[in-house]
Amino acid sequence: MKSLLMSKLTDEVNSFSQVPKQSPFNRYIVAMRKCGLSRLAKKATKWFDETKANGKSFDYRFTGKDSRLFLLHFMSLISATECSANAHGRGATILHVIAYICLCLRDCVSLFSRLDISDEQVSELKTLCTNYFRANAIFFYVNPTVWTIGHLVPAHTKYMKGKYGLGLGLNTMEGREAKHVFISKYSQNTMFHSRWEQISLHEFVSFLWLRERGYNCSNVNSSTLSYIPKQVINSDPAFCYCGLQEKKSTDGKCRVCSNNLRTKIVSSVKKGENLL
């Protein structure tokens, strides 16, 4: 965690309860709790208590809810640690890069998670995914997830739009944890040697056969959840497009988006080389 490195904790700190309240790490944890990411905050504090940030790296599997909350509030998390970074130091530069990458990711997810998507949005998605991939490749590193978002997501979205007239929301995996729980319950009432055959039959009858005959239609609801803050969607003048609430500059942007570092980051991504 970048906030942990910025805190420069001494060896005397052996648990999170001993972390100074004004340290970036403590403020970051508090900010996560305020943003509704209490599960992530609990995991981070437990990891720190058990490892003292030495040895095993932090690992966390985001749920659909966690992902949405993180993308809604990532600027609040960055803002919580920003004041501790030297305005012209490497720490500030990294935070600005992370802010740009998170903004690209938020806009990407808001598009490729849609069921209905226009041709213009498909083109916009390709640009956003490319920028997300390039920013990671230039300033950090590329892992399988970054590569998938950068290359496969826009191509698959274009394919789905061309073939079915719909976006990747048609193939969403959200809610699969709940489905796994139901499957586990089904398996308790099946025979061992034909378990999956019986589960598949149950799935077919429940989700296809009955619905084709008019049953359970009322259970199919469209999701109204959004990955972009409602203040941004409603063009609230008190909020920047990134989601940070503060007084804007003359160009209508917050202190992060209007910073000279953002201009250099965007230029770096456009040219494909590190200009910082």
Short mmCIF file of C-alpha atoms in Angstrom, two decimals:
data_model
loop_
_atom_site.label_atom_id
_atom_site.label_comp_id
_atom_site.label_asym_id
_atom_site.label_seq_id
_atom_site.Cartn_x
_atom_site.Cartn_y
_atom_site.Cartn_z
CA MET A 1 0.00 0.00 0.00
CA LYS A 2 1.34 3.38 -1.01
CA SER A 3 -0.22 5.05 2.04
CA LEU A 4 1.72 2.69 4.29
CA LEU A 5 5.04 3.60 2.68
CA MET A 6 4.20 7.29 2.97
CA SER A 7 3.53 6.86 6.69
CA LYS A 8 7.14 5.83 7.41
CA LEU A 9 6.17 3.95 10.55
CA THR A 10 8.84 3.03 13.08
CA ASP A 11 9.62 -0.49 14.29
CA GLU A 12 7.85 0.28 17.57
CA VAL A 13 4.48 0.22 15.79
CA ASN A 14 3.30 -3.38 16.06
CA SER A 15 -0.44 -3.03 15.46
CA PHE A 16 -2.86 -0.71 13.73
CA SER A 17 -4.03 0.67 17.08
CA GLN A 18 -0.53 2.15 17.48
CA VAL A 19 -0.50 3.85 14.08
CA PRO A 20 -0.61 7.66 14.51
CA LYS A 21 -4.00 9.10 13.63
CA GLN A 22 -2.48 11.73 11.34
CA SER A 23 -0.45 9.21 9.35
CA PRO A 24 -1.49 8.59 5.73
CA PHE A 25 -2.18 4.91 6.47
CA ASN A 26 -4.56 5.70 9.32
CA ARG A 27 -6.36 8.38 7.30
CA TYR A 28 -6.64 5.98 4.38
CA ILE A 29 -8.29 3.32 6.56
CA VAL A 30 -10.66 5.89 8.06
CA ALA A 31 -11.56 7.13 4.58
CA MET A 32 -12.34 3.58 3.45
CA ARG A 33 -14.73 3.14 6.36
CA LYS A 34 -16.47 6.42 5.55
CA CYS A 35 -16.87 5.30 1.93
CA GLY A 36 -18.56 2.06 2.96
CA LEU A 37 -15.49 -0.10 2.36
CA SER A 38 -15.46 -1.41 5.92
CA ARG A 39 -14.75 -4.98 4.81
CA LEU A 40 -11.66 -3.86 2.90
CA ALA A 41 -10.54 -1.67 5.81
CA LYS A 42 -10.93 -4.57 8.24
CA LYS A 43 -8.91 -6.83 5.95
CA ALA A 44 -6.14 -4.23 5.65
CA THR A 45 -5.88 -3.65 9.41
CA LYS A 46 -5.89 -7.39 10.08
CA TRP A 47 -3.14 -7.89 7.50
CA PHE A 48 -1.07 -5.15 9.14
CA ASP A 49 -1.57 -6.60 12.63
CA GLU A 50 -0.53 -10.07 11.48
CA THR A 51 2.39 -9.21 9.19
CA LYS A 52 3.52 -5.73 10.28
CA ALA A 53 3.66 -5.09 6.52
CA ASN A 54 6.63 -7.43 6.23
CA GLY A 55 6.60 -10.62 4.24
CA LYS A 56 3.23 -11.49 2.76
CA SER A 57 1.88 -8.79 0.46
CA PHE A 58 -1.66 -7.52 0.89
CA ASP A 59 -4.24 -9.52 -1.04
CA TYR A 60 -7.95 -8.88 -1.32
CA ARG A 61 -10.75 -10.15 -3.53
CA PHE A 62 -13.19 -7.37 -4.35
CA THR A 63 -16.88 -8.16 -4.42
CA GLY A 64 -19.18 -6.42 -6.88
CA LYS A 65 -20.29 -4.05 -4.14
CA ASP A 66 -16.69 -3.29 -3.13
CA SER A 67 -15.72 -2.55 -6.72
CA ARG A 68 -18.61 -0.14 -7.19
CA LEU A 69 -17.94 1.71 -3.94
CA PHE A 70 -14.24 1.96 -4.72
CA LEU A 71 -14.88 3.46 -8.15
CA LEU A 72 -17.42 5.86 -6.68
CA HIS A 73 -15.08 7.12 -3.95
CA PHE A 74 -11.52 6.57 -5.19
CA MET A 75 -10.81 10.31 -5.19
CA SER A 76 -11.80 10.55 -1.53
CA LEU A 77 -9.27 7.81 -0.75
CA ILE A 78 -6.55 9.57 -2.72
CA SER A 79 -7.40 12.90 -1.14
CA ALA A 80 -7.02 11.34 2.32
CA THR A 81 -3.33 10.66 1.68
CA GLU A 82 -2.52 13.44 -0.76
CA CYS A 83 -1.64 16.09 1.83
CA SER A 84 1.21 13.94 3.15
CA ALA A 85 2.94 13.75 -0.20
CA ASN A 86 5.54 16.27 -1.26
CA ALA A 87 3.90 18.43 -3.92
CA HIS A 88 6.90 17.95 -6.20
CA GLY A 89 8.04 14.54 -4.98
CA ARG A 90 7.64 11.03 -6.32
CA GLY A 91 4.81 10.31 -3.88
CA ALA A 92 2.64 13.07 -5.33
CA THR A 93 3.42 11.93 -8.87
CA ILE A 94 2.34 8.37 -8.11
CA LEU A 95 -0.89 9.58 -6.52
CA HIS A 96 -1.70 11.65 -9.61
CA VAL A 97 -1.00 8.66 -11.86
CA ILE A 98 -3.23 6.45 -9.72
CA ALA A 99 -5.98 9.08 -9.86
CA TYR A 100 -5.82 9.12 -13.66
CA ILE A 101 -5.81 5.32 -13.93
CA CYS A 102 -8.76 5.00 -11.54
CA LEU A 103 -10.69 7.60 -13.52
CA CYS A 104 -10.07 5.67 -16.74
CA LEU A 105 -11.10 2.43 -15.03
CA ARG A 106 -14.28 3.97 -13.64
CA ASP A 107 -15.35 5.24 -17.04
CA CYS A 108 -14.43 1.91 -18.65
CA VAL A 109 -16.49 -0.10 -16.19
CA SER A 110 -19.45 2.26 -16.49
CA LEU A 111 -19.53 1.49 -20.22
CA PHE A 112 -18.66 -2.19 -20.52
CA SER A 113 -21.04 -3.18 -17.72
CA ARG A 114 -24.03 -1.81 -19.66
CA LEU A 115 -26.66 -3.89 -21.37
CA ASP A 116 -27.61 -1.14 -23.82
CA ILE A 117 -24.68 0.62 -25.45
CA SER A 118 -24.44 2.83 -28.53
CA ASP A 119 -21.84 2.69 -31.30
CA GLU A 120 -20.41 5.99 -30.05
CA GLN A 121 -20.00 4.53 -26.58
CA VAL A 122 -18.28 1.47 -28.03
CA SER A 123 -15.73 3.77 -29.69
CA GLU A 124 -15.35 5.75 -26.46
CA LEU A 125 -14.79 2.52 -24.55
CA LYS A 126 -11.95 1.53 -26.87
CA THR A 127 -10.21 4.86 -26.24
CA LEU A 128 -10.66 4.61 -22.47
CA CYS A 129 -9.43 1.01 -22.33
CA THR A 130 -6.39 1.92 -24.42
CA ASN A 131 -5.56 4.83 -22.12
CA TYR A 132 -5.98 2.61 -19.07
CA PHE A 133 -3.65 0.00 -20.52
CA ARG A 134 -1.01 2.50 -21.62
CA ALA A 135 -0.97 4.31 -18.28
CA ASN A 136 -0.35 1.05 -16.44
CA ALA A 137 2.28 -0.05 -18.95
CA ILE A 138 4.15 3.27 -18.80
CA PHE A 139 4.05 4.02 -15.08
CA PHE A 140 3.52 0.64 -13.39
CA TYR A 141 3.22 -2.81 -14.96
CA VAL A 142 0.80 -4.92 -16.96
CA ASN A 143 -0.89 -7.92 -15.34
CA PRO A 144 -3.52 -10.22 -16.92
CA THR A 145 -6.39 -8.03 -15.70
CA VAL A 146 -4.90 -4.86 -17.18
CA TRP A 147 -4.20 -6.64 -20.47
CA THR A 148 -7.75 -8.01 -20.60
CA ILE A 149 -9.31 -4.59 -20.04
CA GLY A 150 -6.95 -2.95 -22.51
CA HIS A 151 -7.41 -5.42 -25.37
CA LEU A 152 -10.20 -7.96 -24.91
CA VAL A 153 -12.93 -5.84 -23.33
CA PRO A 154 -13.28 -3.32 -26.20
CA ALA A 155 -13.02 -6.06 -28.83
CA HIS A 156 -15.58 -8.27 -27.09
CA THR A 157 -17.93 -5.33 -26.55
CA LYS A 158 -17.77 -4.47 -30.25
CA TYR A 159 -18.45 -8.11 -31.13
CA MET A 160 -21.45 -8.32 -28.77
CA LYS A 161 -22.82 -5.04 -30.09
CA GLY A 162 -22.48 -6.19 -33.69
CA LYS A 163 -23.95 -9.66 -33.16
CA TYR A 164 -26.62 -9.06 -30.53
CA GLY A 165 -27.03 -5.28 -30.45
CA LEU A 166 -26.22 -5.32 -26.73
CA GLY A 167 -23.24 -4.70 -24.47
CA LEU A 168 -21.26 -6.91 -22.11
CA GLY A 169 -23.92 -6.39 -19.46
CA LEU A 170 -25.65 -9.30 -21.18
CA ASN A 171 -22.86 -11.54 -19.91
CA THR A 172 -22.40 -10.03 -16.46
CA MET A 173 -20.95 -12.16 -13.68
CA GLU A 174 -22.28 -9.92 -10.92
CA GLY A 175 -24.21 -11.86 -8.33
CA ARG A 176 -22.44 -15.13 -9.01
CA GLU A 177 -21.51 -15.49 -5.33
CA ALA A 178 -25.20 -15.72 -4.46
CA LYS A 179 -25.71 -18.22 -7.27
CA HIS A 180 -22.93 -20.40 -5.87
CA VAL A 181 -24.70 -20.43 -2.52
CA PHE A 182 -27.91 -21.62 -4.16
CA ILE A 183 -26.06 -24.32 -6.10
CA SER A 184 -24.48 -25.50 -2.86
CA LYS A 185 -27.94 -25.83 -1.34
CA TYR A 186 -29.21 -27.72 -4.39
CA SER A 187 -26.36 -30.20 -4.11
CA GLN A 188 -27.43 -31.22 -0.61
CA ASN A 189 -30.55 -32.83 -2.08
CA THR A 190 -28.92 -34.63 -4.99
CA MET A 191 -27.36 -38.03 -5.51
CA PHE A 192 -23.58 -38.00 -5.56
CA HIS A 193 -23.11 -39.84 -8.88
CA SER A 194 -25.58 -37.64 -10.79
CA ARG A 195 -25.19 -34.42 -8.83
CA TRP A 196 -24.28 -32.05 -11.66
CA GLU A 197 -26.84 -33.57 -13.99
CA GLN A 198 -29.57 -32.89 -11.45
CA ILE A 199 -28.29 -29.38 -10.72
CA SER A 200 -28.19 -28.57 -14.44
CA LEU A 201 -31.72 -29.90 -14.84
CA HIS A 202 -32.88 -27.73 -11.95
CA GLU A 203 -31.19 -24.68 -13.50
CA PHE A 204 -32.80 -25.37 -16.87
CA VAL A 205 -36.27 -25.74 -15.41
CA SER A 206 -35.92 -22.68 -13.15
CA PHE A 207 -34.33 -20.22 -15.54
CA LEU A 208 -35.55 -21.38 -18.97
CA TRP A 209 -38.46 -23.81 -19.02
CA LEU A 210 -40.62 -22.01 -16.45
CA ARG A 211 -39.84 -18.53 -17.78
CA GLU A 212 -40.70 -19.56 -21.33
CA ARG A 213 -44.12 -20.41 -19.97
CA GLY A 214 -44.63 -17.10 -18.19
CA TYR A 215 -43.46 -17.95 -14.68
CA ASN A 216 -41.03 -15.88 -12.57
CA CYS A 217 -41.08 -13.00 -15.04
CA SER A 218 -41.55 -10.51 -12.22
CA ASN A 219 -38.18 -11.48 -10.75
CA VAL A 220 -36.24 -10.06 -13.69
CA ASN A 221 -35.33 -6.48 -12.82
CA SER A 222 -33.08 -3.98 -14.53
CA SER A 223 -30.23 -2.68 -12.39
CA THR A 224 -30.14 1.05 -11.73
CA LEU A 225 -26.76 0.97 -9.98
CA SER A 226 -24.08 3.26 -11.35
CA TYR A 227 -20.30 3.37 -11.17
CA ILE A 228 -20.24 7.15 -11.61
CA PRO A 229 -21.25 9.36 -8.65
CA LYS A 230 -24.75 10.77 -9.00
CA GLN A 231 -23.37 14.26 -8.36
CA VAL A 232 -21.24 13.90 -11.49
CA ILE A 233 -24.15 12.51 -13.51
CA ASN A 234 -26.32 15.42 -12.37
CA SER A 235 -23.53 17.94 -13.13
CA ASP A 236 -23.42 19.22 -9.56
CA PRO A 237 -21.20 22.35 -9.68
CA ALA A 238 -19.70 21.45 -6.30
CA PHE A 239 -18.16 18.26 -7.71
CA CYS A 240 -15.43 17.74 -10.26
CA TYR A 241 -15.90 15.09 -12.96
CA CYS A 242 -13.54 12.79 -11.06
CA GLY A 243 -15.93 12.86 -8.09
CA LEU A 244 -13.91 15.05 -5.74
CA GLN A 245 -15.97 17.61 -3.87
CA GLU A 246 -14.17 20.93 -3.64
CA LYS A 247 -14.08 24.40 -5.11
CA LYS A 248 -13.12 24.14 -8.75
CA SER A 249 -10.57 26.13 -10.69
CA THR A 250 -11.46 28.47 -13.54
CA ASP A 251 -11.51 25.55 -15.99
CA GLY A 252 -14.12 23.72 -13.92
CA LYS A 253 -11.73 21.09 -12.57
CA CYS A 254 -10.52 20.20 -9.09
CA ARG A 255 -6.94 20.67 -7.88
CA VAL A 256 -5.99 17.16 -9.01
CA CYS A 257 -7.48 17.25 -12.49
CA SER A 258 -6.18 20.78 -13.15
CA ASN A 259 -2.68 20.00 -11.89
CA ASN A 260 0.21 20.22 -14.37
CA LEU A 261 1.03 16.60 -13.59
CA ARG A 262 -2.29 15.52 -15.11
CA THR A 263 -1.40 17.28 -18.35
CA LYS A 264 1.94 15.47 -18.47
CA ILE A 265 0.31 12.13 -17.65
CA VAL A 266 -2.23 12.54 -20.45
CA SER A 267 0.56 13.49 -22.86
CA SER A 268 2.59 10.47 -21.77
CA VAL A 269 -0.33 8.14 -22.43
CA LYS A 270 -1.01 9.74 -25.80
CA LYS A 271 2.61 9.48 -26.95
CA GLY A 272 3.30 6.14 -25.29
CA GLU A 273 6.31 7.25 -23.26
CA ASN A 274 7.00 8.57 -19.77
CA LEU A 275 7.23 12.37 -19.93
CA LEU A 276 7.22 12.98 -16.17
#
